[in-house]
Short mmCIF file of C-alpha atoms in Angstrom, two decimals:
data_model
loop_
_atom_site.label_atom_id
_atom_site.label_comp_id
_atom_site.label_asym_id
_atom_site.label_seq_id
_atom_site.Cartn_x
_atom_site.Cartn_y
_atom_site.Cartn_z
CA MET Q 1 -57.36 -153.81 -1.28
CA THR Q 2 -58.23 -156.88 -3.03
CA ALA Q 3 -61.61 -156.77 -1.78
CA GLU Q 4 -62.21 -152.85 -2.71
CA LEU Q 5 -60.47 -153.66 -5.71
CA ILE Q 6 -63.90 -156.05 -6.46
CA ARG Q 7 -66.00 -154.05 -4.90
CA GLN Q 8 -65.60 -151.31 -7.45
CA VAL Q 9 -65.47 -153.48 -10.29
CA LYS Q 10 -68.47 -154.55 -9.62
CA GLU Q 11 -69.95 -151.27 -9.28
CA ILE Q 12 -69.05 -149.93 -12.44
CA GLN Q 13 -70.28 -153.79 -14.16
CA GLN Q 14 -73.70 -152.82 -11.58
CA LYS Q 15 -73.61 -148.69 -13.47
CA LEU Q 16 -72.81 -150.60 -17.18
CA VAL Q 17 -76.19 -152.32 -16.44
CA ASN Q 18 -78.41 -149.86 -15.29
CA TYR Q 19 -77.70 -147.88 -18.11
CA ASP Q 20 -79.76 -147.73 -20.83
CA MET Q 21 -78.21 -148.79 -24.84
CA ARG Q 22 -79.36 -150.04 -28.07
CA GLY Q 23 -78.27 -151.61 -31.09
CA GLU Q 24 -74.67 -152.22 -31.76
CA ASP Q 25 -73.76 -150.51 -27.97
CA TRP Q 26 -75.74 -152.38 -26.16
CA GLU Q 27 -73.72 -155.13 -27.48
CA GLU Q 28 -70.13 -153.49 -26.71
CA LYS Q 29 -71.80 -152.78 -22.87
CA GLN Q 30 -72.72 -157.16 -23.08
CA GLU Q 31 -69.20 -157.40 -23.39
CA VAL Q 32 -67.58 -155.08 -21.49
CA ILE Q 33 -69.89 -156.22 -18.85
CA ARG Q 34 -68.81 -160.00 -18.97
CA LYS Q 35 -64.67 -158.54 -18.94
CA LEU Q 36 -65.54 -157.10 -15.98
CA GLU Q 37 -66.82 -159.99 -14.93
CA ASP Q 38 -63.50 -162.53 -15.61
CA VAL Q 39 -61.20 -159.78 -14.12
CA THR Q 40 -63.94 -159.67 -11.06
CA SER Q 41 -63.08 -163.81 -11.31
CA TYR Q 42 -59.10 -162.87 -11.32
CA LEU Q 43 -59.10 -161.04 -7.95
CA LYS Q 44 -61.01 -163.01 -6.70
CA ASP Q 45 -58.95 -166.47 -7.63
CA ALA Q 46 -55.78 -164.38 -6.35
CA LEU Q 47 -57.58 -163.65 -2.81
CA ALA Q 48 -58.41 -166.89 -2.34
CA LYS Q 49 -54.68 -167.82 -2.98
CA GLY Q 50 -53.79 -164.83 -0.90
CA ILE Q 51 -52.56 -162.39 -3.27
CA GLU Q 52 -53.17 -158.83 -2.46
CA PHE Q 53 -52.73 -156.47 -5.83
#
């Protein structure tokens, strides 16, 4: 289940990267992308410890 969550977060992150935005929207998009990367890292750490979500 955790591996599936990681895949889904990465997919959402990639869609955001591909979405064209400018100005303030672009800055907000970058912040969301960074936060999604934090979520991915957290899930990977949990998976390495044997924790499943």
